[in-house]
Amino acid sequence: METNSTQYITIGHEKYPVLDCEIEQIKLHFWPDNPRVYSILNGNGSKPDQYLIEKTMCSTEHVKELKESIRKNGGLMEPILVRGGDFMVLEGNSRLAAYRILAQSDPIKWGKIRARVLPDNIPDTAAFTLIGQYHIVGRKDWSPFEQAGYLYRIMANSDKAVKDISDELSIPLSLIHISEPTRLGMIS
């Protein structure tokens, strides 16, 4: 067993140090590009504020069920992923919302949340790849509509071709349907 306490996460052949810790959940920020609420809250083209994201997240049935699961378990089974510096929750927004609900009745018990903190200078491309690995390749708990919206935003906000995204996420190109030359369609 290694005694080195530095942990790393590999994204796109790069190693990034991570710090496992507990953070006061009130200091954390929801990720505005979270596909769970992106399509609901970005209808007018502007970024939603933290209050609206939290309100929307906390009202979903998924978060209410997750809150009960976390309460029954006594905490998280898997830490959230946070970008250092701005304390943006890149992975675990539903868990953060569940903690916020739990903290309303017991702010001491639910005041801190387990987190893996990524470097504050992690490139957006690495963050997108990481989140895509979790939700498109890995757990697949985003709906096809949410997955397609996420992939579309990757295309719209980067110079990457569909083939490059397919390669980075290790998903067959045939699963990404293109409805227009510059837009992504649904994932099968």
PDB file of C-alpha atoms in Angstrom:
ATOM      1  CA  MET A   1       0.000   0.000   0.000  1.00  0.00           C
ATOM      2  CA  GLU A   2       1.266   3.433  -0.963  1.00  0.00           C
ATOM      3  CA  THR A   3       1.637   5.984   1.815  1.00  0.00           C
ATOM      4  CA  ASN A   4       1.508   8.986  -0.530  1.00  0.00           C
ATOM      5  CA  SER A   5      -1.673  10.899   0.283  1.00  0.00           C
ATOM      6  CA  THR A   6      -1.869  12.762  -3.028  1.00  0.00           C
ATOM      7  CA  GLN A   7      -4.680  11.394  -5.177  1.00  0.00           C
ATOM      8  CA  TYR A   8      -4.940  11.831  -8.941  1.00  0.00           C
ATOM      9  CA  ILE A   9      -7.652  11.617 -11.539  1.00  0.00           C
ATOM     10  CA  THR A  10      -6.743  10.969 -15.172  1.00  0.00           C
ATOM     11  CA  ILE A  11      -8.651  12.860 -17.853  1.00  0.00           C
ATOM     12  CA  GLY A  12      -7.591  12.733 -21.492  1.00  0.00           C
ATOM     13  CA  HIS A  13      -4.142  11.304 -20.691  1.00  0.00           C
ATOM     14  CA  GLU A  14      -3.456  14.092 -18.167  1.00  0.00           C
ATOM     15  CA  LYS A  15      -3.177  13.514 -14.434  1.00  0.00           C
ATOM     16  CA  TYR A  16      -4.836  16.075 -12.168  1.00  0.00           C
ATOM     17  CA  PRO A  17      -4.295  16.105  -8.390  1.00  0.00           C
ATOM     18  CA  VAL A  18      -7.426  15.893  -6.263  1.00  0.00           C
ATOM     19  CA  LEU A  19      -7.941  16.557  -2.581  1.00  0.00           C
ATOM     20  CA  ASP A  20     -10.451  14.438  -0.665  1.00  0.00           C
ATOM     21  CA  CYS A  21     -12.068  16.511   2.065  1.00  0.00           C
ATOM     22  CA  GLU A  22     -15.281  17.807   3.601  1.00  0.00           C
ATOM     23  CA  ILE A  23     -16.498  21.246   2.548  1.00  0.00           C
ATOM     24  CA  GLU A  24     -19.202  23.428   4.018  1.00  0.00           C
ATOM     25  CA  GLN A  25     -21.987  22.802   1.521  1.00  0.00           C
ATOM     26  CA  ILE A  26     -23.215  26.400   1.771  1.00  0.00           C
ATOM     27  CA  LYS A  27     -19.939  27.561   0.131  1.00  0.00           C
ATOM     28  CA  LEU A  28     -20.520  25.421  -2.967  1.00  0.00           C
ATOM     29  CA  HIS A  29     -22.063  26.565  -6.227  1.00  0.00           C
ATOM     30  CA  PHE A  30     -24.337  24.646  -8.562  1.00  0.00           C
ATOM     31  CA  TRP A  31     -22.987  24.220 -12.079  1.00  0.00           C
ATOM     32  CA  PRO A  32     -25.226  26.293 -14.403  1.00  0.00           C
ATOM     33  CA  ASP A  33     -24.533  23.928 -17.326  1.00  0.00           C
ATOM     34  CA  ASN A  34     -25.837  20.901 -15.418  1.00  0.00           C
ATOM     35  CA  PRO A  35     -27.940  18.997 -17.988  1.00  0.00           C
ATOM     36  CA  ARG A  36     -30.547  18.046 -15.368  1.00  0.00           C
ATOM     37  CA  VAL A  37     -31.860  21.601 -15.349  1.00  0.00           C
ATOM     38  CA  TYR A  38     -30.125  23.295 -18.267  1.00  0.00           C
ATOM     39  CA  SER A  39     -32.980  22.914 -20.728  1.00  0.00           C
ATOM     40  CA  ILE A  40     -35.548  24.103 -18.174  1.00  0.00           C
ATOM     41  CA  LEU A  41     -33.637  27.141 -16.912  1.00  0.00           C
ATOM     42  CA  ASN A  42     -31.895  28.363 -20.047  1.00  0.00           C
ATOM     43  CA  GLY A  43     -34.928  28.826 -22.246  1.00  0.00           C
ATOM     44  CA  ASN A  44     -34.357  32.559 -22.527  1.00  0.00           C
ATOM     45  CA  GLY A  45     -30.627  32.238 -23.261  1.00  0.00           C
ATOM     46  CA  SER A  46     -29.318  33.704 -19.990  1.00  0.00           C
ATOM     47  CA  LYS A  47     -27.517  31.836 -17.234  1.00  0.00           C
ATOM     48  CA  PRO A  48     -29.753  31.128 -14.226  1.00  0.00           C
ATOM     49  CA  ASP A  49     -28.705  32.347 -10.795  1.00  0.00           C
ATOM     50  CA  GLN A  50     -27.812  30.005  -7.942  1.00  0.00           C
ATOM     51  CA  TYR A  51     -31.134  30.513  -6.158  1.00  0.00           C
ATOM     52  CA  LEU A  52     -33.136  29.452  -9.211  1.00  0.00           C
ATOM     53  CA  ILE A  53     -30.903  26.441  -9.847  1.00  0.00           C
ATOM     54  CA  GLU A  54     -31.235  25.306  -6.220  1.00  0.00           C
ATOM     55  CA  LYS A  55     -34.991  25.834  -6.206  1.00  0.00           C
ATOM     56  CA  THR A  56     -35.371  23.866  -9.435  1.00  0.00           C
ATOM     57  CA  MET A  57     -33.057  21.063  -8.350  1.00  0.00           C
ATOM     58  CA  CYS A  58     -34.709  20.710  -4.933  1.00  0.00           C
ATOM     59  CA  SER A  59     -38.159  20.452  -6.491  1.00  0.00           C
ATOM     60  CA  THR A  60     -37.323  17.403  -8.618  1.00  0.00           C
ATOM     61  CA  GLU A  61     -38.544  13.989  -7.581  1.00  0.00           C
ATOM     62  CA  HIS A  62     -35.051  12.599  -8.176  1.00  0.00           C
ATOM     63  CA  VAL A  63     -33.506  14.923  -5.559  1.00  0.00           C
ATOM     64  CA  LYS A  64     -36.280  14.232  -3.052  1.00  0.00           C
ATOM     65  CA  GLU A  65     -35.636  10.489  -3.385  1.00  0.00           C
ATOM     66  CA  LEU A  66     -31.884  11.043  -3.187  1.00  0.00           C
ATOM     67  CA  LYS A  67     -32.327  13.137  -0.037  1.00  0.00           C
ATOM     68  CA  GLU A  68     -34.103  10.219   1.642  1.00  0.00           C
ATOM     69  CA  SER A  69     -31.428   7.791   0.514  1.00  0.00           C
ATOM     70  CA  ILE A  70     -28.654  10.026   1.886  1.00  0.00           C
ATOM     71  CA  ARG A  71     -30.540  10.568   5.143  1.00  0.00           C
ATOM     72  CA  LYS A  72     -31.094   6.831   5.619  1.00  0.00           C
ATOM     73  CA  ASN A  73     -27.456   6.099   4.806  1.00  0.00           C
ATOM     74  CA  GLY A  74     -26.170   8.854   7.119  1.00  0.00           C
ATOM     75  CA  GLY A  75     -24.213  10.584   4.356  1.00  0.00           C
ATOM     76  CA  LEU A  76     -22.858  10.229   0.862  1.00  0.00           C
ATOM     77  CA  MET A  77     -21.621   6.993  -0.573  1.00  0.00           C
ATOM     78  CA  GLU A  78     -19.704   8.857  -3.267  1.00  0.00           C
ATOM     79  CA  PRO A  79     -18.173  12.334  -2.873  1.00  0.00           C
ATOM     80  CA  ILE A  80     -19.069  15.192  -5.188  1.00  0.00           C
ATOM     81  CA  LEU A  81     -16.486  16.674  -7.568  1.00  0.00           C
ATOM     82  CA  VAL A  82     -15.705  20.334  -7.033  1.00  0.00           C
ATOM     83  CA  ARG A  83     -13.487  22.690  -9.001  1.00  0.00           C
ATOM     84  CA  GLY A  84     -11.201  24.490  -6.581  1.00  0.00           C
ATOM     85  CA  GLY A  85     -11.086  28.254  -6.565  1.00  0.00           C
ATOM     86  CA  ASP A  86     -14.726  28.961  -7.406  1.00  0.00           C
ATOM     87  CA  PHE A  87     -16.158  25.885  -5.582  1.00  0.00           C
ATOM     88  CA  MET A  88     -18.273  24.936  -8.607  1.00  0.00           C
ATOM     89  CA  VAL A  89     -19.817  21.467  -8.258  1.00  0.00           C
ATOM     90  CA  LEU A  90     -19.064  19.782 -11.568  1.00  0.00           C
ATOM     91  CA  GLU A  91     -20.408  16.380 -10.543  1.00  0.00           C
ATOM     92  CA  GLY A  92     -22.915  15.919  -7.747  1.00  0.00           C
ATOM     93  CA  ASN A  93     -25.352  18.818  -8.142  1.00  0.00           C
ATOM     94  CA  SER A  94     -28.276  16.568  -7.165  1.00  0.00           C
ATOM     95  CA  ARG A  95     -26.392  15.425  -4.066  1.00  0.00           C
ATOM     96  CA  LEU A  96     -25.684  19.057  -3.168  1.00  0.00           C
ATOM     97  CA  ALA A  97     -29.384  19.896  -3.589  1.00  0.00           C
ATOM     98  CA  ALA A  98     -30.308  16.947  -1.352  1.00  0.00           C
ATOM     99  CA  TYR A  99     -27.840  18.176   1.305  1.00  0.00           C
ATOM    100  CA  ARG A 100     -29.331  21.654   1.130  1.00  0.00           C
ATOM    101  CA  ILE A 101     -32.779  20.194   1.826  1.00  0.00           C
ATOM    102  CA  LEU A 102     -31.434  18.076   4.694  1.00  0.00           C
ATOM    103  CA  ALA A 103     -29.589  21.074   6.180  1.00  0.00           C
ATOM    104  CA  GLN A 104     -32.880  22.934   6.545  1.00  0.00           C
ATOM    105  CA  SER A 105     -33.850  20.571   9.366  1.00  0.00           C
ATOM    106  CA  ASP A 106     -30.359  19.847  10.767  1.00  0.00           C
ATOM    107  CA  PRO A 107     -27.695  22.360   9.659  1.00  0.00           C
ATOM    108  CA  ILE A 108     -25.012  20.852  11.910  1.00  0.00           C
ATOM    109  CA  LYS A 109     -25.342  17.253  10.700  1.00  0.00           C
ATOM    110  CA  TRP A 110     -25.690  18.221   7.018  1.00  0.00           C
ATOM    111  CA  GLY A 111     -23.479  21.318   7.018  1.00  0.00           C
ATOM    112  CA  LYS A 112     -20.465  19.628   5.412  1.00  0.00           C
ATOM    113  CA  ILE A 113     -20.366  17.373   2.374  1.00  0.00           C
ATOM    114  CA  ARG A 114     -17.699  14.928   1.202  1.00  0.00           C
ATOM    115  CA  ALA A 115     -15.897  16.244  -1.857  1.00  0.00           C
ATOM    116  CA  ARG A 116     -13.035  15.588  -4.208  1.00  0.00           C
ATOM    117  CA  VAL A 117     -11.559  18.962  -5.094  1.00  0.00           C
ATOM    118  CA  LEU A 118     -10.033  19.336  -8.542  1.00  0.00           C
ATOM    119  CA  PRO A 119      -7.451  22.036  -9.308  1.00  0.00           C
ATOM    120  CA  ASP A 120      -8.904  25.491  -9.859  1.00  0.00           C
ATOM    121  CA  ASN A 121      -7.099  25.711 -13.208  1.00  0.00           C
ATOM    122  CA  ILE A 122      -8.542  22.521 -14.687  1.00  0.00           C
ATOM    123  CA  PRO A 123      -9.350  23.294 -18.337  1.00  0.00           C
ATOM    124  CA  ASP A 124     -13.018  23.429 -19.314  1.00  0.00           C
ATOM    125  CA  THR A 125     -12.328  20.775 -21.934  1.00  0.00           C
ATOM    126  CA  ALA A 126     -11.093  18.369 -19.262  1.00  0.00           C
ATOM    127  CA  ALA A 127     -14.139  19.124 -17.094  1.00  0.00           C
ATOM    128  CA  PHE A 128     -16.487  18.464 -20.051  1.00  0.00           C
ATOM    129  CA  THR A 129     -14.702  15.180 -20.797  1.00  0.00           C
ATOM    130  CA  LEU A 130     -14.910  14.115 -17.160  1.00  0.00           C
ATOM    131  CA  ILE A 131     -18.627  14.862 -16.886  1.00  0.00           C
ATOM    132  CA  GLY A 132     -19.301  13.199 -20.234  1.00  0.00           C
ATOM    133  CA  GLN A 133     -17.518  10.077 -19.021  1.00  0.00           C
ATOM    134  CA  TYR A 134     -19.699   9.978 -15.914  1.00  0.00           C
ATOM    135  CA  HIS A 135     -23.062  10.558 -17.560  1.00  0.00           C
ATOM    136  CA  ILE A 136     -22.840   9.455 -21.160  1.00  0.00           C
ATOM    137  CA  VAL A 137     -20.365   6.585 -21.071  1.00  0.00           C
ATOM    138  CA  GLY A 138     -20.579   5.577 -17.395  1.00  0.00           C
ATOM    139  CA  ARG A 139     -23.737   5.614 -15.310  1.00  0.00           C
ATOM    140  CA  LYS A 140     -25.974   6.825 -18.118  1.00  0.00           C
ATOM    141  CA  ASP A 141     -28.427   8.381 -15.718  1.00  0.00           C
ATOM    142  CA  TRP A 142     -29.096  11.389 -17.961  1.00  0.00           C
ATOM    143  CA  SER A 143     -31.989  11.001 -20.350  1.00  0.00           C
ATOM    144  CA  PRO A 144     -31.198  10.886 -24.081  1.00  0.00           C
ATOM    145  CA  PHE A 145     -32.507  14.453 -24.368  1.00  0.00           C
ATOM    146  CA  GLU A 146     -30.130  15.650 -21.611  1.00  0.00           C
ATOM    147  CA  GLN A 147     -27.241  13.748 -23.182  1.00  0.00           C
ATOM    148  CA  ALA A 148     -27.934  15.275 -26.596  1.00  0.00           C
ATOM    149  CA  GLY A 149     -28.173  18.758 -25.102  1.00  0.00           C
ATOM    150  CA  TYR A 150     -24.861  18.287 -23.336  1.00  0.00           C
ATOM    151  CA  LEU A 151     -23.155  17.064 -26.504  1.00  0.00           C
ATOM    152  CA  TYR A 152     -24.633  19.938 -28.475  1.00  0.00           C
ATOM    153  CA  ARG A 153     -23.218  22.448 -25.977  1.00  0.00           C
ATOM    154  CA  ILE A 154     -19.798  20.796 -26.243  1.00  0.00           C
ATOM    155  CA  MET A 155     -19.971  21.264 -30.010  1.00  0.00           C
ATOM    156  CA  ALA A 156     -21.262  24.841 -29.729  1.00  0.00           C
ATOM    157  CA  ASN A 157     -18.619  25.879 -27.179  1.00  0.00           C
ATOM    158  CA  SER A 158     -15.565  24.206 -28.680  1.00  0.00           C
ATOM    159  CA  ASP A 159     -13.812  23.628 -31.967  1.00  0.00           C
ATOM    160  CA  LYS A 160     -14.228  19.874 -31.627  1.00  0.00           C
ATOM    161  CA  ALA A 161     -15.625  17.750 -34.387  1.00  0.00           C
ATOM    162  CA  VAL A 162     -18.234  15.080 -33.674  1.00  0.00           C
ATOM    163  CA  LYS A 163     -15.573  12.432 -34.337  1.00  0.00           C
ATOM    164  CA  ASP A 164     -13.247  13.983 -31.727  1.00  0.00           C
ATOM    165  CA  ILE A 165     -16.007  14.024 -29.115  1.00  0.00           C
ATOM    166  CA  SER A 166     -16.890  10.432 -29.987  1.00  0.00           C
ATOM    167  CA  ASP A 167     -13.248   9.433 -29.489  1.00  0.00           C
ATOM    168  CA  GLU A 168     -12.830  11.371 -26.209  1.00  0.00           C
ATOM    169  CA  LEU A 169     -15.961   9.872 -24.665  1.00  0.00           C
ATOM    170  CA  SER A 170     -15.297   6.421 -26.148  1.00  0.00           C
ATOM    171  CA  ILE A 171     -18.749   6.196 -27.685  1.00  0.00           C
ATOM    172  CA  PRO A 172     -19.367   4.950 -31.226  1.00  0.00           C
ATOM    173  CA  LEU A 173     -19.863   7.703 -33.760  1.00  0.00           C
ATOM    174  CA  SER A 174     -22.989   5.849 -34.908  1.00  0.00           C
ATOM    175  CA  LEU A 175     -24.690   6.647 -31.569  1.00  0.00           C
ATOM    176  CA  ILE A 176     -24.512  10.376 -32.267  1.00  0.00           C
ATOM    177  CA  HIS A 177     -27.156  11.314 -34.824  1.00  0.00           C
ATOM    178  CA  ILE A 178     -26.554  14.553 -36.668  1.00  0.00           C
ATOM    179  CA  SER A 179     -29.693  16.382 -37.736  1.00  0.00           C
ATOM    180  CA  GLU A 180     -27.850  19.377 -39.251  1.00  0.00           C
ATOM    181  CA  PRO A 181     -24.176  19.842 -40.127  1.00  0.00           C
ATOM    182  CA  THR A 182     -23.532  21.910 -36.969  1.00  0.00           C
ATOM    183  CA  ARG A 183     -26.023  20.436 -34.535  1.00  0.00           C
ATOM    184  CA  LEU A 184     -26.142  17.180 -32.630  1.00  0.00           C
ATOM    185  CA  GLY A 185     -29.318  15.193 -32.403  1.00  0.00           C
ATOM    186  CA  MET A 186     -30.302  12.461 -30.009  1.00  0.00           C
ATOM    187  CA  ILE A 187     -28.150   9.679 -28.619  1.00  0.00           C
ATOM    188  CA  SER A 188     -29.584   6.206 -29.090  1.00  0.00           C
TER     189      SER A 188
END
